[in-house]
Coordinates of C-alpha atoms and ligand atoms in Angstrom, one line a residue:
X13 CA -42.1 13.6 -23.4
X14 CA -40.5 16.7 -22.0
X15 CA -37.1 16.5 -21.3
X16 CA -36.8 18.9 -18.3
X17 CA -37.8 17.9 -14.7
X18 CA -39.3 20.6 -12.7
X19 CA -38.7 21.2 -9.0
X20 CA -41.3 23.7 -7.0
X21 CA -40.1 25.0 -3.6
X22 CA -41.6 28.1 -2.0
X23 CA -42.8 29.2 -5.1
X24 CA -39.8 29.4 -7.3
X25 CA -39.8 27.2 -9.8
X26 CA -36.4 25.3 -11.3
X27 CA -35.7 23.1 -14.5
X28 CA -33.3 20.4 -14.3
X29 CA -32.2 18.3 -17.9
X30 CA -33.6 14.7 -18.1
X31 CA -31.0 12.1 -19.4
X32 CA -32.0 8.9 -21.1
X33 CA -30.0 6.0 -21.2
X34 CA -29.6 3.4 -24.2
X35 CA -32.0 1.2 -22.4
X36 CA -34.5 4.0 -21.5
X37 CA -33.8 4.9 -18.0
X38 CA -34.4 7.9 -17.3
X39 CA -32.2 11.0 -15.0
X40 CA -32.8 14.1 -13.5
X41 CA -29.2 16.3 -13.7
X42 CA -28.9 17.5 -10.7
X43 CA -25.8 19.4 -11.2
X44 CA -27.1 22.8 -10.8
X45 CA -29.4 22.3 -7.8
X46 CA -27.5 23.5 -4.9
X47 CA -26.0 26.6 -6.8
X48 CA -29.3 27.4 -7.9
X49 CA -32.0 26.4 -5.4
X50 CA -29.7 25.9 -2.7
X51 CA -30.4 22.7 -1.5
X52 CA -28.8 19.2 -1.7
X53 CA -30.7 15.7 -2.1
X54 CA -30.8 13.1 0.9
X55 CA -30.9 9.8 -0.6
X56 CA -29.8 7.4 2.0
X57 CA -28.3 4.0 0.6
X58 CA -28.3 5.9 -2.5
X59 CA -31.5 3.7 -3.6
X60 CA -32.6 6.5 -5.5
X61 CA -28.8 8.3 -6.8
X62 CA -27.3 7.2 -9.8
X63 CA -23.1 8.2 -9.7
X64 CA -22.4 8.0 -13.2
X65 CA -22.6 7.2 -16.7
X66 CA -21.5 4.2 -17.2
X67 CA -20.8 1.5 -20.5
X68 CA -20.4 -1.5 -18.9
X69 CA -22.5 -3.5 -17.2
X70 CA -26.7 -3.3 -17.7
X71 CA -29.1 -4.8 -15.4
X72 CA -32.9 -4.2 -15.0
X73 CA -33.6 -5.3 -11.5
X74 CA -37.9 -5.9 -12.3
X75 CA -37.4 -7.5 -15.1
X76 CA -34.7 -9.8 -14.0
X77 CA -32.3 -8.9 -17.2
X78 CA -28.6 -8.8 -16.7
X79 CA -26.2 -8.0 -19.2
X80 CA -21.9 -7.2 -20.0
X81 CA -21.3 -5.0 -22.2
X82 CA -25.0 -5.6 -24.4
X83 CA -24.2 -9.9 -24.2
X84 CA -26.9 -11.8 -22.0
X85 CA -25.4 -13.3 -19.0
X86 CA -26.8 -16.4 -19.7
X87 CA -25.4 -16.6 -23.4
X88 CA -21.4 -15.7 -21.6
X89 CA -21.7 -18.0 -18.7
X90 CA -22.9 -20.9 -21.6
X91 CA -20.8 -20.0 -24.3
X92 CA -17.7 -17.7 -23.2
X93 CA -14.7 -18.5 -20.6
X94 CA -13.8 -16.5 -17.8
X95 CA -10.9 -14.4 -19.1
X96 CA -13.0 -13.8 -22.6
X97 CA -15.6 -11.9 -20.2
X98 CA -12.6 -10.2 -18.2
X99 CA -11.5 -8.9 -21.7
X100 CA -14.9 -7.6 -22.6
X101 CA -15.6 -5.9 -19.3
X102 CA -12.8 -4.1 -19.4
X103 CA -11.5 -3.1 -23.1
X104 CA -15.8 -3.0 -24.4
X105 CA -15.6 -6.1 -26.8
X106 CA -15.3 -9.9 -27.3
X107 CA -11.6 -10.4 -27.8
X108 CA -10.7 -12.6 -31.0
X109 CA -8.1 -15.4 -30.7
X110 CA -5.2 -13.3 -31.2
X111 CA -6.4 -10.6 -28.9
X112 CA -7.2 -13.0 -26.3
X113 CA -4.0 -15.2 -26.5
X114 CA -1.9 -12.1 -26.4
X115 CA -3.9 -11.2 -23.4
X116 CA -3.4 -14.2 -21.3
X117 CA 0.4 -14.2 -22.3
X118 CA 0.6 -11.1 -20.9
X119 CA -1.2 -12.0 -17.6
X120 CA 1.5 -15.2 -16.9
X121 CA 4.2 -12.3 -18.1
X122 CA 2.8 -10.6 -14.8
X123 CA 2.0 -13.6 -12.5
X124 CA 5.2 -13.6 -10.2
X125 CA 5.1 -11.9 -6.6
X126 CA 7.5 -10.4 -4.9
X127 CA 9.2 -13.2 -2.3
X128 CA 9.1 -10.5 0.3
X129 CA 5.4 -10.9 -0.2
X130 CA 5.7 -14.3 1.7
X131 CA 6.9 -12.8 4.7
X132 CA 3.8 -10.3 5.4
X133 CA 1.9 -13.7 4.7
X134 CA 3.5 -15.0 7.1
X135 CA 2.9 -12.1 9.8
X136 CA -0.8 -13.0 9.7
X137 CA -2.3 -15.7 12.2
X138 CA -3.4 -18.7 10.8
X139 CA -7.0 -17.7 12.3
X140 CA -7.5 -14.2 10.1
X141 CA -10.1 -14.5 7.8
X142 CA -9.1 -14.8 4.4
X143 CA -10.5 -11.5 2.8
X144 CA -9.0 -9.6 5.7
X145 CA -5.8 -10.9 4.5
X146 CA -6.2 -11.0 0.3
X147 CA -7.2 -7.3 1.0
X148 CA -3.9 -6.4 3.5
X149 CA -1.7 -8.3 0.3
X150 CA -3.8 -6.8 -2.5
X151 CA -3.2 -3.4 -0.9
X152 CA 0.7 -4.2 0.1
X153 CA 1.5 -5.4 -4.0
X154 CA 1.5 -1.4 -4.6
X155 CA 4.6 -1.5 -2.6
X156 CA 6.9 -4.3 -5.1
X157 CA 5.5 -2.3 -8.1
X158 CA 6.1 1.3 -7.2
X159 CA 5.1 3.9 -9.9
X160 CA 1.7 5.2 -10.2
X161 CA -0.4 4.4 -13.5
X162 CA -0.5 7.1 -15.8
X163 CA -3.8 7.2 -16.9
X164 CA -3.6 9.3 -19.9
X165 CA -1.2 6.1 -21.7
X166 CA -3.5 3.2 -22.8
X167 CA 0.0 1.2 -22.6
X168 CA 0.7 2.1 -18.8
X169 CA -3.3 1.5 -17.5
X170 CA -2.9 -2.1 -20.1
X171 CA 0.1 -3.2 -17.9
X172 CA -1.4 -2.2 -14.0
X173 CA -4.5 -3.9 -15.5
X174 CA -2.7 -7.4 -16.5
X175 CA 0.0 -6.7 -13.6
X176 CA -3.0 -7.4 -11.0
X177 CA -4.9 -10.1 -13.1
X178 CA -1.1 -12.1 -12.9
X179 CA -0.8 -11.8 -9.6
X180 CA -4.5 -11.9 -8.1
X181 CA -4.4 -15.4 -8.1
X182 CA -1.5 -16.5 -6.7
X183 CA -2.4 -14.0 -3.5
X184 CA -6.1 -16.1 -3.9
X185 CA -4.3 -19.3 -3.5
X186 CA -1.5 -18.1 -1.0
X187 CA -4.3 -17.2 1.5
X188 CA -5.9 -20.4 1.0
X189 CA -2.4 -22.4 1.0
X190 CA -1.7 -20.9 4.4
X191 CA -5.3 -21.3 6.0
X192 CA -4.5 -25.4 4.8
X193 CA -0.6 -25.2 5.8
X194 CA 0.7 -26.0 2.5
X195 CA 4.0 -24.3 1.1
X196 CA 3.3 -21.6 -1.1
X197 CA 3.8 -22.5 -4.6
X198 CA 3.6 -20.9 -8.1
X199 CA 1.2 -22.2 -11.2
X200 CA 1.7 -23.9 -14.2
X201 CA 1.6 -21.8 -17.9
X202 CA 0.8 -24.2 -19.6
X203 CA -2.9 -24.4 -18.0
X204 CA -6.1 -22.5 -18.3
X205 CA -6.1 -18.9 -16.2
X206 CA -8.9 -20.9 -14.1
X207 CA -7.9 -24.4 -14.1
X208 CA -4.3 -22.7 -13.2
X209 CA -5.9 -20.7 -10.1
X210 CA -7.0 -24.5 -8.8
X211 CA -4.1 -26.1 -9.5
X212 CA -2.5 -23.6 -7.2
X213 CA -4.9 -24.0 -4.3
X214 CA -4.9 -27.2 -4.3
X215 CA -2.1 -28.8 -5.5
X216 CA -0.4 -31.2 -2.8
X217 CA 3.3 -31.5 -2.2
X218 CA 4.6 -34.6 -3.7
X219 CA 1.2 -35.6 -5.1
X220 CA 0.3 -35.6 -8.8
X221 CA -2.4 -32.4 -9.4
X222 CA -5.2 -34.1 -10.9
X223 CA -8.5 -32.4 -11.3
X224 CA -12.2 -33.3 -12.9
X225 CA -12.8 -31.1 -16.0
X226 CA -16.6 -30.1 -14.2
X227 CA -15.1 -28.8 -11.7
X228 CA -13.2 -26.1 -14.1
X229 CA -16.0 -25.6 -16.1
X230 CA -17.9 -25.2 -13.1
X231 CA -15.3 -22.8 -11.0
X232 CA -15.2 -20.4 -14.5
X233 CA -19.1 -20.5 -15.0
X234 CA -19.0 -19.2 -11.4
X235 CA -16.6 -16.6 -11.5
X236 CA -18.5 -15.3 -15.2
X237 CA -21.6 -15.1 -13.0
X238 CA -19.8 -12.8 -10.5
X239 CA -17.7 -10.5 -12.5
X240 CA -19.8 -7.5 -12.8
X241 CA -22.6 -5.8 -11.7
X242 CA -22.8 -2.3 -12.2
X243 CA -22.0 0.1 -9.6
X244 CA -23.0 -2.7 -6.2
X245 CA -21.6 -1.7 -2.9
X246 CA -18.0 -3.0 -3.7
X247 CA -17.7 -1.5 -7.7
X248 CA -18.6 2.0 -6.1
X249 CA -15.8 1.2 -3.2
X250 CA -13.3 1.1 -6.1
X251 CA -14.8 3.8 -7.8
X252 CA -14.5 6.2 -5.1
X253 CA -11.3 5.2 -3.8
X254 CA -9.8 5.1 -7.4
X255 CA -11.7 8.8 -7.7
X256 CA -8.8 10.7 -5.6
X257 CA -6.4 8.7 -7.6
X258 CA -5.1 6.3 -5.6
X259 CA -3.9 3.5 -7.8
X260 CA -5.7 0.4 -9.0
X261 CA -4.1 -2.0 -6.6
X262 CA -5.2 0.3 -3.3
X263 CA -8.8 0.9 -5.6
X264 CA -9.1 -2.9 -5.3
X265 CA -7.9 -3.4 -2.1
X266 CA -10.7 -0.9 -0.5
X267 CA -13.3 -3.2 -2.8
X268 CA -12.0 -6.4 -1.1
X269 CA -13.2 -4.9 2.2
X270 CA -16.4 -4.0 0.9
X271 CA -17.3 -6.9 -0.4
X272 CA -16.3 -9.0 2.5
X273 CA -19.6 -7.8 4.7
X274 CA -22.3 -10.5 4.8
X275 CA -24.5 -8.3 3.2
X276 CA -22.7 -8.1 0.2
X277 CA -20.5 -10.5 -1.0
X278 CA -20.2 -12.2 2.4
X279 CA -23.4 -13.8 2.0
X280 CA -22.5 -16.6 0.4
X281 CA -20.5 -17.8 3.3
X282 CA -23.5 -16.4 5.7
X283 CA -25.9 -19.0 3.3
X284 CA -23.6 -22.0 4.0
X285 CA -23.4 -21.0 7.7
X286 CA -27.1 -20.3 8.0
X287 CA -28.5 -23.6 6.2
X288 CA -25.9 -26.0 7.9
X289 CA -27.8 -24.0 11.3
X290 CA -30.9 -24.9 9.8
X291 CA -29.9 -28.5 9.4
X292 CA -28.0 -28.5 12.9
X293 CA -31.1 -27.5 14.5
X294 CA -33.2 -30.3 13.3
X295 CA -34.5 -29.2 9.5
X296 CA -37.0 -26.8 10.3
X297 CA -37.4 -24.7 7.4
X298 CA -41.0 -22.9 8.8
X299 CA -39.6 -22.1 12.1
X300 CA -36.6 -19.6 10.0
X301 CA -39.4 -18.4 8.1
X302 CA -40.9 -16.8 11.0
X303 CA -37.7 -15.5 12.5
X304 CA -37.0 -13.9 9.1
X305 CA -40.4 -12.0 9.3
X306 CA -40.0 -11.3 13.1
X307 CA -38.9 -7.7 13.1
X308 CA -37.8 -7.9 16.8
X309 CA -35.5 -10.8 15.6
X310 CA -32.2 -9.8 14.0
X311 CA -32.5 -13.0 11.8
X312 CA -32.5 -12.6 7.9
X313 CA -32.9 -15.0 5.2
X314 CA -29.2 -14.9 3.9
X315 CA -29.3 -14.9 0.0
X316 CA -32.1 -13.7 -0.2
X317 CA -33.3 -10.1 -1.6
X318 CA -31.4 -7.8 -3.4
X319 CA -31.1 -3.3 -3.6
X320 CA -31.7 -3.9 -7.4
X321 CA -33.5 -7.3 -8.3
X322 CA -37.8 -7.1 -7.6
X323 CA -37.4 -10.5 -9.4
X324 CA -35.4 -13.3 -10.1
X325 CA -31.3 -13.1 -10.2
X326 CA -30.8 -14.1 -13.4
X327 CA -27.6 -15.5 -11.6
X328 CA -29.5 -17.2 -9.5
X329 CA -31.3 -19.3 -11.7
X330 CA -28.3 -20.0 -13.3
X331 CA -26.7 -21.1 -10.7
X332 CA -29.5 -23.5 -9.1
X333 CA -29.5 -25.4 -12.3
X334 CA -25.4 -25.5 -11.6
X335 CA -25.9 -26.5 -8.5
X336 CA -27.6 -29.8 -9.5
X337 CA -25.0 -30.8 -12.4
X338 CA -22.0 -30.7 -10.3
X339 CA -23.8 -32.0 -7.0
X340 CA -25.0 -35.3 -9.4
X341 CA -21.9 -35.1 -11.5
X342 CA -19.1 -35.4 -9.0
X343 CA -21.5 -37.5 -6.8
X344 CA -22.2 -35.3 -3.7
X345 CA -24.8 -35.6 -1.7
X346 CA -25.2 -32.4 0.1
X347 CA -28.5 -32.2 2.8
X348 CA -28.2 -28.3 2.7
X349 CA -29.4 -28.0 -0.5
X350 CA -32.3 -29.8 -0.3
X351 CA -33.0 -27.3 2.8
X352 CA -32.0 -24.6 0.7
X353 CA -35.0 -25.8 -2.0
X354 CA -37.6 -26.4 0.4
X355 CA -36.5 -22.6 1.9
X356 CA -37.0 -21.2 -1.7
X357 CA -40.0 -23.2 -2.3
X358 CA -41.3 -21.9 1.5
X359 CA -40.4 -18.2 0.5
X360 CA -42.0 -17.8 -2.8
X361 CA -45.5 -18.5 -1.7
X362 CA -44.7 -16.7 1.5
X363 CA -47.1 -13.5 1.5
X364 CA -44.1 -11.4 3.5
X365 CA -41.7 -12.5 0.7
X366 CA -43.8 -11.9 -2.1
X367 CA -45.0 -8.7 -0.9
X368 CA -41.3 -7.0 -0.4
X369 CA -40.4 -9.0 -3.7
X370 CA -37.4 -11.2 -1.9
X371 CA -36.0 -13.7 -4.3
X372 CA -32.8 -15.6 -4.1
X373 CA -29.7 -14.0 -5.1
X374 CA -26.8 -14.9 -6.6
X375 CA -25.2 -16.2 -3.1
X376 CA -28.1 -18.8 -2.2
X377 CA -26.9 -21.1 -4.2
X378 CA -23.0 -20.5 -5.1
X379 CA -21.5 -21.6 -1.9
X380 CA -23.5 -25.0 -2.0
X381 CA -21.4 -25.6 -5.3
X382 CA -18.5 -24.0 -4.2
X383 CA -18.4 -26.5 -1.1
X384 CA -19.1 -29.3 -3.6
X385 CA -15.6 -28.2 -5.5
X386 CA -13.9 -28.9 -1.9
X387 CA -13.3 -25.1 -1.3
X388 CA -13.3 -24.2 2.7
X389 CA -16.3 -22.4 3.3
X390 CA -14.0 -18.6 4.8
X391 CA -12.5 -19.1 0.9
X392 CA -16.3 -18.5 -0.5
X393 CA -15.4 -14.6 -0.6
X394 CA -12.3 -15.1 -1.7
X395 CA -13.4 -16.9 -4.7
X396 CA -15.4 -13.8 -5.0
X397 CA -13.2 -11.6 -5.4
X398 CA -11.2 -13.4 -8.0
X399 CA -14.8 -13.3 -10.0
X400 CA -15.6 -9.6 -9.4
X401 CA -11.5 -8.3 -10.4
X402 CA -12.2 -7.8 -14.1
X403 CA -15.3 -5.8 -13.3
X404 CA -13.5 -3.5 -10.5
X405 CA -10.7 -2.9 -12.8
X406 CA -13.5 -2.3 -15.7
X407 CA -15.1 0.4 -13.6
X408 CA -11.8 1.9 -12.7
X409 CA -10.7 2.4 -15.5
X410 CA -13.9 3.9 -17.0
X411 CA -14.4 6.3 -14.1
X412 CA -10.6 7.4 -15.0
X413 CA -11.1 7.6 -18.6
X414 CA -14.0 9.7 -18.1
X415 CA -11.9 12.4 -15.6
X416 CA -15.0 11.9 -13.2
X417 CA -14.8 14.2 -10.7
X418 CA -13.6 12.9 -6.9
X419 CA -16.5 11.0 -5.4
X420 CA -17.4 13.5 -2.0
X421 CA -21.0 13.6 -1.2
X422 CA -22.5 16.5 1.1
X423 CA -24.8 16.1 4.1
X424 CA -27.7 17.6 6.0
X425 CA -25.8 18.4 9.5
X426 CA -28.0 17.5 12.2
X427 CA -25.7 18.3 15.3
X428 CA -25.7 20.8 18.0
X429 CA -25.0 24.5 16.4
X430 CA -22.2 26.8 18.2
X431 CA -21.8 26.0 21.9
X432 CA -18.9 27.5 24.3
X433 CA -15.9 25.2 25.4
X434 CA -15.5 25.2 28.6
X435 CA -12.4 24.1 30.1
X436 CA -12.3 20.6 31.8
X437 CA -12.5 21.8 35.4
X438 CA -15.9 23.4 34.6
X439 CA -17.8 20.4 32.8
Ligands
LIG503 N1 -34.8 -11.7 5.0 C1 -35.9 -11.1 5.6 N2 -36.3 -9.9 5.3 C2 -35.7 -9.2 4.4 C3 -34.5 -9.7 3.7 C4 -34.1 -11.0 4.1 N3 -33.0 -11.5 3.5 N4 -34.1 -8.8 2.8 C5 -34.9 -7.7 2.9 N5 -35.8 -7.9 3.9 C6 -37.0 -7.0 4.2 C7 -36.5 -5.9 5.1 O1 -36.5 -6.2 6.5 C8 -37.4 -4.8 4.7 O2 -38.6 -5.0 5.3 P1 -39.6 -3.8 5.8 O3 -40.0 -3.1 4.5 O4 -40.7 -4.4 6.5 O5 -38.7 -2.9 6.7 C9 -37.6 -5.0 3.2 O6 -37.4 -6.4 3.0 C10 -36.6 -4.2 2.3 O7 -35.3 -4.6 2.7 P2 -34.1 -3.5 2.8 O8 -33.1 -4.0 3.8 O9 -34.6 -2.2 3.0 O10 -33.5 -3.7 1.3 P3 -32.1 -3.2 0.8 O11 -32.2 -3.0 -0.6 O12 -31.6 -2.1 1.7 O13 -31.2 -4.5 1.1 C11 -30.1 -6.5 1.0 C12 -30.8 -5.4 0.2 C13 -29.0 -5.9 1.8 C14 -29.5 -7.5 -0.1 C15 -31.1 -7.3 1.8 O14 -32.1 -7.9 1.1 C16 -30.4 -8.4 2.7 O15 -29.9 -8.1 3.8 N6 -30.3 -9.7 2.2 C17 -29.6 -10.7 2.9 C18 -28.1 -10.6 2.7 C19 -27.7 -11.0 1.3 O16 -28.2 -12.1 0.8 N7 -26.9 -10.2 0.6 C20 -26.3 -10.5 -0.7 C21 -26.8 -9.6 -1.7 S1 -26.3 -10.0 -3.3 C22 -24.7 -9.5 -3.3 O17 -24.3 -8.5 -2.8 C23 -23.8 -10.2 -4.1

């Protein structure tokens, strides 16, 4: 196989390197193209553009495959916990007991905010949306811990890296407290990072905090599920951001926003909001069907499709099978996801489905279990969030280990070319 790609234009004739990945995808180097031929490539969406090399996270979207650092997903959301993953996403291996406890102590080290904190809390109506504000706070911690991370010392990116992980969750449950009017409280050390992250949401003044060990296991299997996955919509936010060396905590902040749209990580709320319309409007799965295929209706099927996966979501899957063991476990009947079934069974036989290879994605399912744990449907993005940290942070600090360059991609301008101003009085 050669390992040159070849570009003809107007008879010249130019070579560009072909790079292979460990997993045998394959590159064209660009890097010389537009001092050499002149000319830039238009790749809208960036379906076709990879940004970088990257170590992390590997994911074959026809094959359905989805891996962290070379580990099955299915294997870490069986066998690992939450913060084990966190570790490996970010430092490159499976941490052993010592590394792992000395990791998490380090974390609660880091876990207090700044009281002032409470009062730009407090500045936001009770009605903003959750992710508007966990972005506004992530993005307002850089001001309580001023210095910028020096990224040549391993010690300085460690402690912006467990600084965030402390205090991520207590912002999580602070914008859930105040959605739910309930004071704002700190955690407990002596629990679980996950099992502490519920404890604060829901814990009730004056009420002993009691919770089912499903719903832990479930909550961590969840957040495993969500914590990386290459360089999405969100990941490449932080990358970018974090490319002109802002810090980690505005890096994160931008991703919040990012993810929040309903075609990214919104969609999990989207799904809840679009079945319990399904059910509200009598159960008809068909008649969705056909908005979802009518192109001059602005309807989609939410949690459904995917920019990488032509097959299953391996996350998907996962969480379907979830989705039954903590609906039957804790007892809960939910209608919606029998609807959501019957909209899955419905789509994969569906010619218009099958043909654009639409499966469900990793929201279809999640906010049906997430609803089941008692978390308020605008908290679905949140939770999120809390999942996708370790994987933002992982891809930070890659792209900053690796001196990438600043993330600034050209155009082809298609506006008017020189005109005359004329003053105002002669328009
Ligand atoms: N319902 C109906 N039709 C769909 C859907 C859907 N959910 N998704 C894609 N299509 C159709 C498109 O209309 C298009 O049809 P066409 O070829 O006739 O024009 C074709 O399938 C390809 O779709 P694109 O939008 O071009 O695919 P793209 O890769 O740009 O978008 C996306 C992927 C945004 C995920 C899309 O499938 C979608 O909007 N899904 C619903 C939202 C969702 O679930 N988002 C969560 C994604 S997972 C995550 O971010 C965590």
């Amino acid at each position: 196989m050669s390992d040159k790609a070849i570009l003809e234009y107007q008879g010249k004739k130019y070579e560009f390197p072909v790079i292979e990945g460990t997993e045998g995808e394959l590159g064209i180097n660009i890097k010389t193209l537009r001092s050499e031929a002149g000319m830039i490539t238009l790749d809208r969406g960036y379906k076709n553009t990879g940004s970088c090399e990257s170590a992390i996270t590997f994911l074959n979207g026809e094959e359905g495959i989805l891996r962290y650092r070379g580990y099955a997903i299915e294997d870490l959301a069986e066998k690992a916990d939450f913060l084990e993953v966190a570790y490996l996403l970010i430092f490159g291996e499976l941490p052993n007991k010592q590394q792992l406890d000395k990791f998490y102590g380090d974390i609660k080290e880091e876990s207090e905010v700044d009281e002032e904190m409470k009062k730009i809390l407090d500045g936001f109506p009770k009605a903003a949306h959750p992710m508007g504000v966990l972005a506004s706070l992530t993005s307002a911690l850089t001001a309580f811990n001023p210095g910028s991370v020096d990224v040549e010392s391993e010690e300085d990116m460690y402690k912006a890296i467990v600084k965030i992980l402390g205090k991520f969750p207590v912002l999580v449950a602070w914008t859930q407290r105040k959605k739910s009017s309930l004071p704002l409280n700190y955690g407990d050390d002596s629990l679980g990072y996950v099992e502490n992250l519920h404890k604060m949401m829901f814990e009730k003044p004056g009420k002993k905090y009691n919770v089912d060990k499903s719903v832990i296991e479930a909550l961590d299997k969840l957040l495993i599920l969500h914590a990386d996955h290459e360089q999405n919509c969100s990941a490449s936010t932080v990358r970018m951001v974090g490319s002109s060396h802002a810090g980690l905590f505005a890096s994160i902040s931008a991703g919040i926003s990012a993810l929040w749209g309903p075609l990214h990580g919104g969609a999990n709320q989207a799904v809840i909001e679009m079945l319990e319309g399904i059910k509200a409007d009598g159960g008809d799965t068909h008649k969705f069907m056909q908005k979802a295929k009518d192109k001059d209706d602005s309807f989609r099927l939410m949690g459904f499709g995917h920019r990488v996966y032509k097959n299953f979501d391996p996350r998907a899957k996962i969480i379907k099978k979830s989705a039954d063991e903590v609906l039957n476990g804790l007892g809960v009947e939910d209608p919606v996801l029998d609807i959501a079934k019957g909209l899955e069974k419905e789509a994969l036989e569906d010619d218009y489905f099958v043909k654009r290879k639409l499966y469900p994605n990793v929201d279809f399912y999640s906010g049906i279990i997430y609803r089941a744990l008692g978390i308020p449907v605008e908290m679905f993005t949140v939770m999120f969030a809390l999942g996708r940290l370790p994987g933002w942070i992982a891809q930070w600090r890659e792209m900053r280990l690796k001196k990438e360059p600043i993330g600034r991609p050209r155009q082809i301008y298609v506006g008017e070319n020189l005109r005359e101003f004329k003053p105002v009085s002669e328009r």
